[in-house]
XYZ file of C-alpha atoms in Angstrom:
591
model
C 32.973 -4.637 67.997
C 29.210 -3.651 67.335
C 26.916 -6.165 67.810
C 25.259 -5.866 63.886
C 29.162 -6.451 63.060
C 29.481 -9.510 65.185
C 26.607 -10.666 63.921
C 27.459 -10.300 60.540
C 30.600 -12.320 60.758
C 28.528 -15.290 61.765
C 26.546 -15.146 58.763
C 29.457 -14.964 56.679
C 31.432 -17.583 58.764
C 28.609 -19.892 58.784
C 27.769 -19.416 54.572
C 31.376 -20.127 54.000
C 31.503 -23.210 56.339
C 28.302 -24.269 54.149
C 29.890 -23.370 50.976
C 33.357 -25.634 52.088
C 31.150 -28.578 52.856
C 28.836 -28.378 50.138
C 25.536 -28.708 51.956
C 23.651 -27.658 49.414
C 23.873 -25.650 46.339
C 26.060 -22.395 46.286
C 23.509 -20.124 44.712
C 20.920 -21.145 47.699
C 24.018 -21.029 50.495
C 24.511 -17.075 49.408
C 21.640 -16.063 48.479
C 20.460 -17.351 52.121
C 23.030 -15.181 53.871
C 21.903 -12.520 52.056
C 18.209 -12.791 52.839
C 19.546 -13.856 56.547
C 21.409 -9.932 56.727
C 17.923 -7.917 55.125
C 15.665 -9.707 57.224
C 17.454 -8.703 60.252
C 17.909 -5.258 59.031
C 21.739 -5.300 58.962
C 21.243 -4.503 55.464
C 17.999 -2.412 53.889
C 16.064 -3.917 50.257
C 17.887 -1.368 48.579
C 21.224 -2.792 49.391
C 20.467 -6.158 49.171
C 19.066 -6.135 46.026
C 22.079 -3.737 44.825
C 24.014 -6.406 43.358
C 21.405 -7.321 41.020
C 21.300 -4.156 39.059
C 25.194 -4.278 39.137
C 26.971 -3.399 36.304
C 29.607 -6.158 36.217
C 26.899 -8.851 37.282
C 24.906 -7.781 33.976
C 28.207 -7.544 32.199
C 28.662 -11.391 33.636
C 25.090 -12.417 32.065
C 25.311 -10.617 28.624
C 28.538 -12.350 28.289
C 27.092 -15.947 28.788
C 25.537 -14.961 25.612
C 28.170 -13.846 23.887
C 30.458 -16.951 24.445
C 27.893 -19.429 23.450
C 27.602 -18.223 20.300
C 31.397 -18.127 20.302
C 31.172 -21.970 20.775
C 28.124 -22.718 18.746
C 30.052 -20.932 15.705
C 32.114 -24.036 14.830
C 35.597 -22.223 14.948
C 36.944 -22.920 17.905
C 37.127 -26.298 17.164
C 38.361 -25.496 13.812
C 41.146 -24.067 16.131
C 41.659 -26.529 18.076
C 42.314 -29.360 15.065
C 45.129 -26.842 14.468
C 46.834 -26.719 17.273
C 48.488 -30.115 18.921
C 50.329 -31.468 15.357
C 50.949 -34.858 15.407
C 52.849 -35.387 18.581
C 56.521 -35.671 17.287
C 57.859 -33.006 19.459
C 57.312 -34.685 22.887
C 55.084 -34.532 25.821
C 56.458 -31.051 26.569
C 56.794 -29.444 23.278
C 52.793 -30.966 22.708
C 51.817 -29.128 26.309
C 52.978 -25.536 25.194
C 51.529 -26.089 21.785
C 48.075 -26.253 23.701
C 48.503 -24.012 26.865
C 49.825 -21.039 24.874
C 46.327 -20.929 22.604
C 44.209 -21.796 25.079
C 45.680 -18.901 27.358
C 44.565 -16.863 24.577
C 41.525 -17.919 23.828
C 40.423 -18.097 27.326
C 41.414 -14.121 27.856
C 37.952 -13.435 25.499
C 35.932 -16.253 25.811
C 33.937 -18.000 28.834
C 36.753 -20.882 30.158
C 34.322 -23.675 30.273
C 33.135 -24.083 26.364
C 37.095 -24.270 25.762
C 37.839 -26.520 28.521
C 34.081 -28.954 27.434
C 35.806 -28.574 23.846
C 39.230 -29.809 24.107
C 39.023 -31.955 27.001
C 37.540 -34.950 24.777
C 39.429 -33.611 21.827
C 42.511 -33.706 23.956
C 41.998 -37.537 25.552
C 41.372 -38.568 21.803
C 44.494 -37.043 20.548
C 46.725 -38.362 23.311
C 45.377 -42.145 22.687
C 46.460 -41.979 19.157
C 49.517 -40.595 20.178
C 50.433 -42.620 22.773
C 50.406 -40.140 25.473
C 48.480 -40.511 28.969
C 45.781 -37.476 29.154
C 46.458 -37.129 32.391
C 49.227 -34.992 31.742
C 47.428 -32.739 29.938
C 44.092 -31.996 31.578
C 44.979 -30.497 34.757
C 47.552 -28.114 32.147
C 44.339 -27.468 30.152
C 42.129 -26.021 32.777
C 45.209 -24.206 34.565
C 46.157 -22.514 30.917
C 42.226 -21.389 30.539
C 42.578 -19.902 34.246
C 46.204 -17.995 32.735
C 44.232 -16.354 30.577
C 41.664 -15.203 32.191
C 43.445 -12.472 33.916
C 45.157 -11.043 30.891
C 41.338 -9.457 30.049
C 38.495 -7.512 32.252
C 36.657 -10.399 30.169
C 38.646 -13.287 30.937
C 36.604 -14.108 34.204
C 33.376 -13.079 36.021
C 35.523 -12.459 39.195
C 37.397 -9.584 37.277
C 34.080 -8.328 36.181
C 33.163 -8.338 39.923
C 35.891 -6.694 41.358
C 35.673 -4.014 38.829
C 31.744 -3.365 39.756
C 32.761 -3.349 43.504
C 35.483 -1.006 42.530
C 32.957 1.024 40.720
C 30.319 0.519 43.148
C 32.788 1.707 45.982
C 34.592 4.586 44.103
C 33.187 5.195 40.656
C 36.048 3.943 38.616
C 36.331 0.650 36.750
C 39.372 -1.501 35.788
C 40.147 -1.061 32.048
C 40.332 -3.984 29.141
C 43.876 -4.732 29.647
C 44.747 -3.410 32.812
C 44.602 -6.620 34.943
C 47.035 -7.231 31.680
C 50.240 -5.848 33.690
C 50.442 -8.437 35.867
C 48.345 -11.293 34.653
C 50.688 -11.809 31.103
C 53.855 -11.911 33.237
C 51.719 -14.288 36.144
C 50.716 -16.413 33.089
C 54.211 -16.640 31.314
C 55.185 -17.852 34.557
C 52.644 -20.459 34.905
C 53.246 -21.588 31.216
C 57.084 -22.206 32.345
C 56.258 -24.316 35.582
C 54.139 -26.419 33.676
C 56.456 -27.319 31.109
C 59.437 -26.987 33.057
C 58.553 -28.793 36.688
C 54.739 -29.202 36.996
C 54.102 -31.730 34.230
C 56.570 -34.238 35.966
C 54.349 -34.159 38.846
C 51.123 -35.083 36.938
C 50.246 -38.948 37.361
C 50.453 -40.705 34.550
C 46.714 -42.624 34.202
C 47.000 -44.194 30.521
C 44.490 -46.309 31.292
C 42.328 -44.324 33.884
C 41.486 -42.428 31.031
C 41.560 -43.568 27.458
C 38.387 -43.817 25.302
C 35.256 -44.335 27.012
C 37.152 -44.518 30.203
C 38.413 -48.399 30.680
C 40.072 -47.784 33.863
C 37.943 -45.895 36.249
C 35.418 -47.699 38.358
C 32.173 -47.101 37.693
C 28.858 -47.952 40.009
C 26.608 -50.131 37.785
C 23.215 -51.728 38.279
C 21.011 -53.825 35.715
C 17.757 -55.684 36.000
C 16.683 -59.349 34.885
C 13.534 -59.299 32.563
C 10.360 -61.035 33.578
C 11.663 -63.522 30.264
C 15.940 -63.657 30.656
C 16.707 -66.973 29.721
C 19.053 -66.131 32.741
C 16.263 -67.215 35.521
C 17.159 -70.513 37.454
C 20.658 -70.291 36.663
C 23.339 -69.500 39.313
C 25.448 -66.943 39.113
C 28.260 -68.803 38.174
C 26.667 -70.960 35.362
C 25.237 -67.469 33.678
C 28.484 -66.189 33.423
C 28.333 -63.498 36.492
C 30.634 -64.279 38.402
C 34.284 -64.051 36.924
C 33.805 -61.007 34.499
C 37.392 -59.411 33.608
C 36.221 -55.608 34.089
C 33.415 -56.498 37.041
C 32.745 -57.082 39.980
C 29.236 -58.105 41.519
C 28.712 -56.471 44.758
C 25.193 -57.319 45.550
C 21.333 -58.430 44.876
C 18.833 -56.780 45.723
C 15.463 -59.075 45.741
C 11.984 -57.776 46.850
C 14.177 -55.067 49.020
C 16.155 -57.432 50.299
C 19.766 -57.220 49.798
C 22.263 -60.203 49.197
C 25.630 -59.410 49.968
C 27.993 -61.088 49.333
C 26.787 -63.153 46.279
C 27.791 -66.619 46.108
C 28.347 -68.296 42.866
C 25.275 -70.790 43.421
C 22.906 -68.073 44.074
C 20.121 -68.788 41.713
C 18.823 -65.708 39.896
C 15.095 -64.338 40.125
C 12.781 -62.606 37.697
C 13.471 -58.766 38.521
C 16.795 -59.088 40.191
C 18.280 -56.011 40.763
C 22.337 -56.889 39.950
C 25.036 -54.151 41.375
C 28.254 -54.050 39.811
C 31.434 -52.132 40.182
C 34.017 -51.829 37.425
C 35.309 -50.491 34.377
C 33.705 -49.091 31.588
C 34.465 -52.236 28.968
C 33.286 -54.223 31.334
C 29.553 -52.248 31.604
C 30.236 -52.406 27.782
C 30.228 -55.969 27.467
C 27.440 -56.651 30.476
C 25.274 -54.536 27.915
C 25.306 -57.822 25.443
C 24.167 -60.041 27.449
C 20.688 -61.573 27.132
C 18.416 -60.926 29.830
C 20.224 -58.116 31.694
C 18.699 -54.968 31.326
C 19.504 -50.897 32.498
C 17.083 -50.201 35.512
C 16.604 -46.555 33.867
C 15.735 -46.594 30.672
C 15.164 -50.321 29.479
C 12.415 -49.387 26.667
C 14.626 -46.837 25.149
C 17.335 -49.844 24.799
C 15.310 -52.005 23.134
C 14.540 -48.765 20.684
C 17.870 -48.301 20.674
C 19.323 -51.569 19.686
C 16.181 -52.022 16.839
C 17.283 -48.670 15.270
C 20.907 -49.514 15.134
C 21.201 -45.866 16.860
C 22.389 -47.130 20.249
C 25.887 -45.163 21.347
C 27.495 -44.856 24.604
C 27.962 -41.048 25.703
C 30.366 -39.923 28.506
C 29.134 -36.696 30.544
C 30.503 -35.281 33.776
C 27.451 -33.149 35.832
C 27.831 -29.372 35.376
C 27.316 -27.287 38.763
C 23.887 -26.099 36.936
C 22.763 -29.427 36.147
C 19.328 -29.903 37.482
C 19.331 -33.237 38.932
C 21.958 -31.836 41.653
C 20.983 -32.872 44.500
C 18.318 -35.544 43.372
C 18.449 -38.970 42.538
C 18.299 -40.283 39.211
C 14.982 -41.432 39.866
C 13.481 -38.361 41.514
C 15.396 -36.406 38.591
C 13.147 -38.392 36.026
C 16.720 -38.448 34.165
C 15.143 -40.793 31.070
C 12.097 -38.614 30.540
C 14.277 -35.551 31.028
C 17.395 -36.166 28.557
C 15.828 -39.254 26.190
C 18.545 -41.046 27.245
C 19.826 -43.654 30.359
C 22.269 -43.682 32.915
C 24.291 -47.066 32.482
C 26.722 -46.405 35.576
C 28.286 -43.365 37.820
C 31.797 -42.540 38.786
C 32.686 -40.441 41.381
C 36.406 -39.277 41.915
C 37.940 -42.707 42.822
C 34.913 -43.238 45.486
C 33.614 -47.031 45.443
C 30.098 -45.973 45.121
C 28.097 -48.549 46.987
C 24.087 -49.045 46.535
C 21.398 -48.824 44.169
C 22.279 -46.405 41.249
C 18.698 -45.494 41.643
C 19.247 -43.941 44.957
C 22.433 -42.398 44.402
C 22.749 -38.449 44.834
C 24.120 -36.991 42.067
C 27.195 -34.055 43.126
C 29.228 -31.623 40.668
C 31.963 -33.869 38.428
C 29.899 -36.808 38.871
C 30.947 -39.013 35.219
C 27.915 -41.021 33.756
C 28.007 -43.069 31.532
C 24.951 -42.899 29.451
C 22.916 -44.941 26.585
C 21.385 -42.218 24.272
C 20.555 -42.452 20.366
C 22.715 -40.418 17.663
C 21.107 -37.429 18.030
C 21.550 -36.969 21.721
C 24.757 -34.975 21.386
C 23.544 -32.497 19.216
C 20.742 -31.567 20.973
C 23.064 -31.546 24.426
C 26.174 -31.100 23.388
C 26.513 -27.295 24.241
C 24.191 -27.697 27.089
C 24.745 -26.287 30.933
C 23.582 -28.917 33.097
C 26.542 -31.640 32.072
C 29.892 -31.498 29.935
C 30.357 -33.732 27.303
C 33.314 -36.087 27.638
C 33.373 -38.494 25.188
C 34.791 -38.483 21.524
C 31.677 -37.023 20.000
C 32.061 -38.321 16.186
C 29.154 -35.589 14.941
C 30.426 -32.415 15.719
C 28.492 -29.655 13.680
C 30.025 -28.920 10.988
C 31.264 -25.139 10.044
C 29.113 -22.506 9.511
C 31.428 -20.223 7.581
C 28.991 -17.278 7.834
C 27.998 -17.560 11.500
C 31.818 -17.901 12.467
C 32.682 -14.715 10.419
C 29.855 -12.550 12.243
C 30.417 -14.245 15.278
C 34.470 -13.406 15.208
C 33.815 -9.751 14.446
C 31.286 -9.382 17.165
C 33.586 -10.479 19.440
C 36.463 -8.998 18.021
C 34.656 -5.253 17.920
C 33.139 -5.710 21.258
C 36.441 -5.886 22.727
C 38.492 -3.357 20.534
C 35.131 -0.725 21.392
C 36.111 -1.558 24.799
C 39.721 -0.992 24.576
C 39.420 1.968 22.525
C 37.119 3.606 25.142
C 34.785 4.049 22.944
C 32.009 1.841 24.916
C 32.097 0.587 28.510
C 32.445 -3.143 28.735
C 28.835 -3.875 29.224
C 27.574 -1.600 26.348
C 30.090 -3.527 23.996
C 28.459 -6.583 24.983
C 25.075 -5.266 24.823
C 26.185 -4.518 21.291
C 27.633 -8.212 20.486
C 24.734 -9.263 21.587
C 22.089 -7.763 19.457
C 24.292 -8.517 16.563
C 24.422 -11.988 17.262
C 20.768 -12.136 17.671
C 19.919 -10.031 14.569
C 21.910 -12.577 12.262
C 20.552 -15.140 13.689
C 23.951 -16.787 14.744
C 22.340 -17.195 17.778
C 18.642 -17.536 18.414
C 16.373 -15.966 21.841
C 16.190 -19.325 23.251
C 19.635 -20.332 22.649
C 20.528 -16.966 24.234
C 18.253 -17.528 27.273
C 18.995 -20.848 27.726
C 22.933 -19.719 27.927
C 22.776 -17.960 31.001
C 24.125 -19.478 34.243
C 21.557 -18.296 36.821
C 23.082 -20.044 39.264
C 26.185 -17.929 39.208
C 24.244 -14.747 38.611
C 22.530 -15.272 41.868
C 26.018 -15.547 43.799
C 27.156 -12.841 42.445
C 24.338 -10.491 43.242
C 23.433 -11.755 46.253
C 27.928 -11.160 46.959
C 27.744 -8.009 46.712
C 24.817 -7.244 49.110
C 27.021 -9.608 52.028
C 29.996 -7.346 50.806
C 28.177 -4.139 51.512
C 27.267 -5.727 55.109
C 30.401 -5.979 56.340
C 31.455 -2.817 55.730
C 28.087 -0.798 56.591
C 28.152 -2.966 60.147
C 32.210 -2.104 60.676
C 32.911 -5.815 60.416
C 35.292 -5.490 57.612
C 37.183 -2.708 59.526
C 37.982 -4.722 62.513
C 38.761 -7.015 60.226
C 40.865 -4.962 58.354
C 42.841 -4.027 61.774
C 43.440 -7.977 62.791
C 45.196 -8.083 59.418
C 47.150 -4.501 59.898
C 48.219 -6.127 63.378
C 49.204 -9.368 62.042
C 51.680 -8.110 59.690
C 52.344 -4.128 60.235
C 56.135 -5.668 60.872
C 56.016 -5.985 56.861
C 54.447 -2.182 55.942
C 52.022 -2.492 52.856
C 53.411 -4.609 51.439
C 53.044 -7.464 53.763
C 49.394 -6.083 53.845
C 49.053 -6.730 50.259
C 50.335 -10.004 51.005
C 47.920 -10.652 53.481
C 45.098 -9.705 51.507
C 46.104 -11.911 48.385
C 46.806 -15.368 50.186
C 43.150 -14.703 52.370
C 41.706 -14.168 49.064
C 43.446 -17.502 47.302
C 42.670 -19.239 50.314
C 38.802 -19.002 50.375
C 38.786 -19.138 46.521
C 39.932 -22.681 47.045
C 37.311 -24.044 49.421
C 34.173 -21.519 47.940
C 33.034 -19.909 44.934
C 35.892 -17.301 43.472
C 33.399 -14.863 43.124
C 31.778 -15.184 46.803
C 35.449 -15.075 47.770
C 36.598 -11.923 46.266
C 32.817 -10.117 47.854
C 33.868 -11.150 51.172
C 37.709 -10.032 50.949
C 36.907 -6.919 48.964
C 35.438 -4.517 51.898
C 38.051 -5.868 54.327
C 41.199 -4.795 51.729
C 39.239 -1.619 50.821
C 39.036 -0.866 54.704
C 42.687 -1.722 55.117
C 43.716 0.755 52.679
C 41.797 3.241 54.171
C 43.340 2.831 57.398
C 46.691 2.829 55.567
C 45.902 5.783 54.056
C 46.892 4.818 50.519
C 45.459 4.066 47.042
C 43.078 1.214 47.018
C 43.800 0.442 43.260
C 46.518 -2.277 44.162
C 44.510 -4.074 46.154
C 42.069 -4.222 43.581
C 44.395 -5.689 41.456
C 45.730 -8.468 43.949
C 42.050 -9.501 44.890
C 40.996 -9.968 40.869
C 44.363 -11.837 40.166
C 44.311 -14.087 43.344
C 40.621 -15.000 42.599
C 40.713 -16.812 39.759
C 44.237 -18.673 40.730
C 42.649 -21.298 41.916
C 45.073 -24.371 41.207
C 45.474 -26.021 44.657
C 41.869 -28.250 44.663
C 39.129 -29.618 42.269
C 36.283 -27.903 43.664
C 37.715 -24.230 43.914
C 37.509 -23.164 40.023
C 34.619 -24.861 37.879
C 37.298 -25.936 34.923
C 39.547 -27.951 37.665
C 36.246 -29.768 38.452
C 35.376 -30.351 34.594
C 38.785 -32.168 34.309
C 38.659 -34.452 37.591
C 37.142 -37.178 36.517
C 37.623 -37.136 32.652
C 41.823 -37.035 33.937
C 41.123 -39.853 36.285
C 42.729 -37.761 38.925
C 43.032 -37.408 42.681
C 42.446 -34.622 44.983
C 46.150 -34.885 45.897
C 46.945 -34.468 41.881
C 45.799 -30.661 42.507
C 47.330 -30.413 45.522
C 50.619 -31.421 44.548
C 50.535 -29.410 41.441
C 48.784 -26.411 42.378
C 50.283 -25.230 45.765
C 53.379 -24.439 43.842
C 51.565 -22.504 40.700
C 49.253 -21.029 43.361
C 52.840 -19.896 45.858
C 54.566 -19.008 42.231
C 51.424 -16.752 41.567
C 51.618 -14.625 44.791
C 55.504 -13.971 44.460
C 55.194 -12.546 40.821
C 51.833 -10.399 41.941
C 53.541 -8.832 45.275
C 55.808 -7.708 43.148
C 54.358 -6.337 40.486
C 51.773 -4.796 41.312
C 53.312 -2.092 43.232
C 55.357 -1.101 40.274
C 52.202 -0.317 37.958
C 49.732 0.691 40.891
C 51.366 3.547 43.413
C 50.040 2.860 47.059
């Protein structure tokens, strides 16, 4: 092996080593590796910068567009009050009555508006109908990942594949060609879900009802300079047996008291830490004295205005504040509204909430006034959890002109009358002509984040294969399995790619994979088209883990789940998923 090669594998071992433990953020992980490879000269400017005039990444970013307006147009959740009933069927006849739309929906629209829609939708409607939510979260964000193989649309990973595909040998991947083997993967899914995969779902009814009652939360309040609660111990101010609480410390003048005794007297400015449930920071937000540490002034406004409501968010992966405290994030200034408490996962968070680091699927639990979800609610930088009362009402015109943009951008596309990204283009300026969606909206809509690591992928693809690193990688794989022929190639190629999608970004995952299976079909002398096809289908099935697809990690927290919930569920969908590809796809695609 050349040396650029070797050296190349280092970069790409060492950004995917970053990207498993989360160092930092993805976009600055990948887009390092990629300025790592041009500085060296392993790769020229051109090349680097080649996945930024891609095709399929533009395609990716006129699309963020295009599904916002989808979501700001009111009828999705006109669809979704349509679609669970009332319950009376049963847990299982209820799941298929919201995979089976979903699926659909999610094969033309972006996954995460549907999954920020119905998740609180879904949590309300399974506390009036006495089921735990639990069981139907994790089902939610698998049935949005179904469907987003049955389109070229459905994902940005297909989108990428297709403009490596193109990039590579000119040809793209049609509407509803991924289609052939995605329904029947899908279908599949559908029927382990109902059938086996549901029974293996925890059953939180309390870890998740309502504003979340049984997840533990970090808190941390303040005494004012006046609380009647100064001079009083703990005990005699009513601190120290609270049902839902637990007081873990004091901090005093930087000084921490830990534990805290029930005669410890309390001080002006007192900094109290609490863990415990929601009702419990609920009912600590009533009491005299005590105020939040971020945001006091706007509770007083609050509480004067009668406008005071408690909002649930979980932390988008383009939230701002990644990576920051909620201090250094200037969080009040930033959203008008205060962070009461944090929950992370099932992690006892320990230590000032001021200090804590905020991390993807982070749940806050925030004070904000009435109009804070409708300025936020379709925002990027967090999900909304909670039962939002004042959802925007329909706009009957915007929904029809939205529909039929969408709906002619992807029969144009179908019909071959347009390329995918001209159809959008199209869309697009329709939407903005009507005004269904306005520049800023559209601006603001686009997820830069994931623009940048998928640009920056395809330079680190075009790397490996300029240095020769994804041929000898391509003959380690040959040699592992050349017992098997192509097929056990194929096989190879598909459980590498499911693999890393579970532990990095899908998209950096099927950039990395892509040059070794096109170099392994070169060497095999056949058609690379199949291995197309199992890279784009085994990159978005990620089931197995919370972090490895965006809507798993949208779900964690709101389902009051464990890692070991995806685990448990997911290695089975992901296993079922590989046996129904291998052998399909080399009845539709030739080798």
């Amino acid at each position: 092996m050349s040396l650029p090669a070797l050296f190349t594998i280092a970069v790409v071992l060492l950004m995917l080593a970053a990207l498993m433990l989360e160092l930092i953020e993805a976009d600055v992980i990948v887009f390092g590796a990629l300025g790592v490879l041009l500085i060296s000269g392993i790769i020229t400017p051109k090349e680097a910068l080649s996945g930024f005039s891609n095709q399929g990444m533009l395609t990716v970013a006129i699309l963020f567009i295009v599904a916002y307006a989808a979501q700001t147009a009111g009828f999705m959740q006109f669809f979704a009050d349509r679609v669970m009933g009332n319950g009376k069927g049963g847990e299982g006849r209820s799941l298929l009555r919201m995979m089976l739309p979903v699926a659909g929906l999610s094969a033309f629209l972006n996954n995460t508006p549907i999954v920020a829609m119905f998740t609180p939708y879904l949590r309300e409607w399974s506390q009036r109908n006495g089921f735990a939510p639990s069981r139907f979260l994790i089902p939610l964000s698998y049935a949005t990942i179904f469907g987003g193989v049955f389109t070229l649309i459905g994902a940005s990973t297909n989108l990428v594949v297709s403009g490596l595909y193109s990039q590579k040998y000119g040809a793209h991947l049609g509407m509803f060609e991924l289609a052939l083997v995605g329904l029947p993967c899908g279908i599949a899914g559908i029927l382990y879900l109902y059938f086996v995969g549901r029974h293996l779902l925890p059953d939180n009814r309390v870890a998740s009802v309502g504003a979340d009652e049984g997840r533990e939360y970090l808190l941390e309040v303040k005494v004012a300079d006046d609380a009647s609660l100064i001079g009083k111990t703990i005990e005699a101010a009513g601190l120290r047996n609270l049902e839902q609480l637990y007081m873990v410390e004091i901090v005093r003048d930087n000084e921490r008291i830990a534990p805290v005794k029930p005669q410890e007297l309390l001080h002006a400015g007192d900094r109290l830490i609490f863990t415990g449930r929601a009702e419990g920071v609920v009912q600590l937000q009533k009491i005299n004295g005590l105020l939040p540490v971020h945001g006091h002034n706007l509770r007083q406004e609050l509480l004067q205005n009668g406008e005071a409501r408690l909002v649930e968010v979980v932390v988008s992966p383009s939230c701002p504040m990644l990576g920051k405290t909620i201090k250094e994030g200037n969080f009040r200034a930033r959203y008008d509204a205060a962070v009461l408490a944090v929950h992370r996962h099932g992690e006892r968070l320990l230590g000032k909430l001021g200090e804590l680091v905020l991390k993807p699927g982070d749940t806050l639990l925030l004070l904000a006034g009435d109009d804070f979800t409708k300025r936020w609610n379709f925002s990027r930088e967090f999900y909304l959890v909670s039962k939002i009362s004042d959802l925007p009402r329909i706009n009957r015109k915007k929904s029809i002109i939205t529909f039929c943009a969408l709906v002619g951008m992807v029969a144009l596309s179908a019909a071959g009358l347009m390329d995918v990204f001209e159809a959008a283009i199209l869309a697009t300026l329709v939407l903005l002509f009507t005004r269904c969606i306005t520049t800023v909206e559209a601006r603001r809509s686009i997820e830069l984040n994931v623009l940048i690591v998928i640009a920056s992928s395809f330079g680190i693809s075009k790397a490996l294969e300029k240095t020769g690193a994804a041929a000898w990688l391509a003959d380690q794989v040959i040699g592992s399995v050349e017992q098997w022929g192509v097929i056990g190639v194929l096989a190879a190629i598909y459980l590498m790619t499911t693999i890393l999608t579970e532990v990095i970004t899908n998209n950096a995952a099927a950039a990395v994979i892509f040059p070794i299976a096109m170099a392994s079909a070169q060497q095999l002398h056949v058609d690379p088209k199949p291995f197309v096809i199992a890279i784009a289908i085994s990159a978005s099935a990620s089931f197995a883990t919370p972090i490895g697809y965006q809507t798993n990690m949208m779900v964690y927290g709101p389902g009051g789940y464990r890692a070991k919930d995806f685990f448990k569920v997911g290695v089975p969908l992901n296993i079922l998923y590989m046996v129904v590809s291998i052998l399909l796809i080399p009845l539709f695609w030739k080798f």
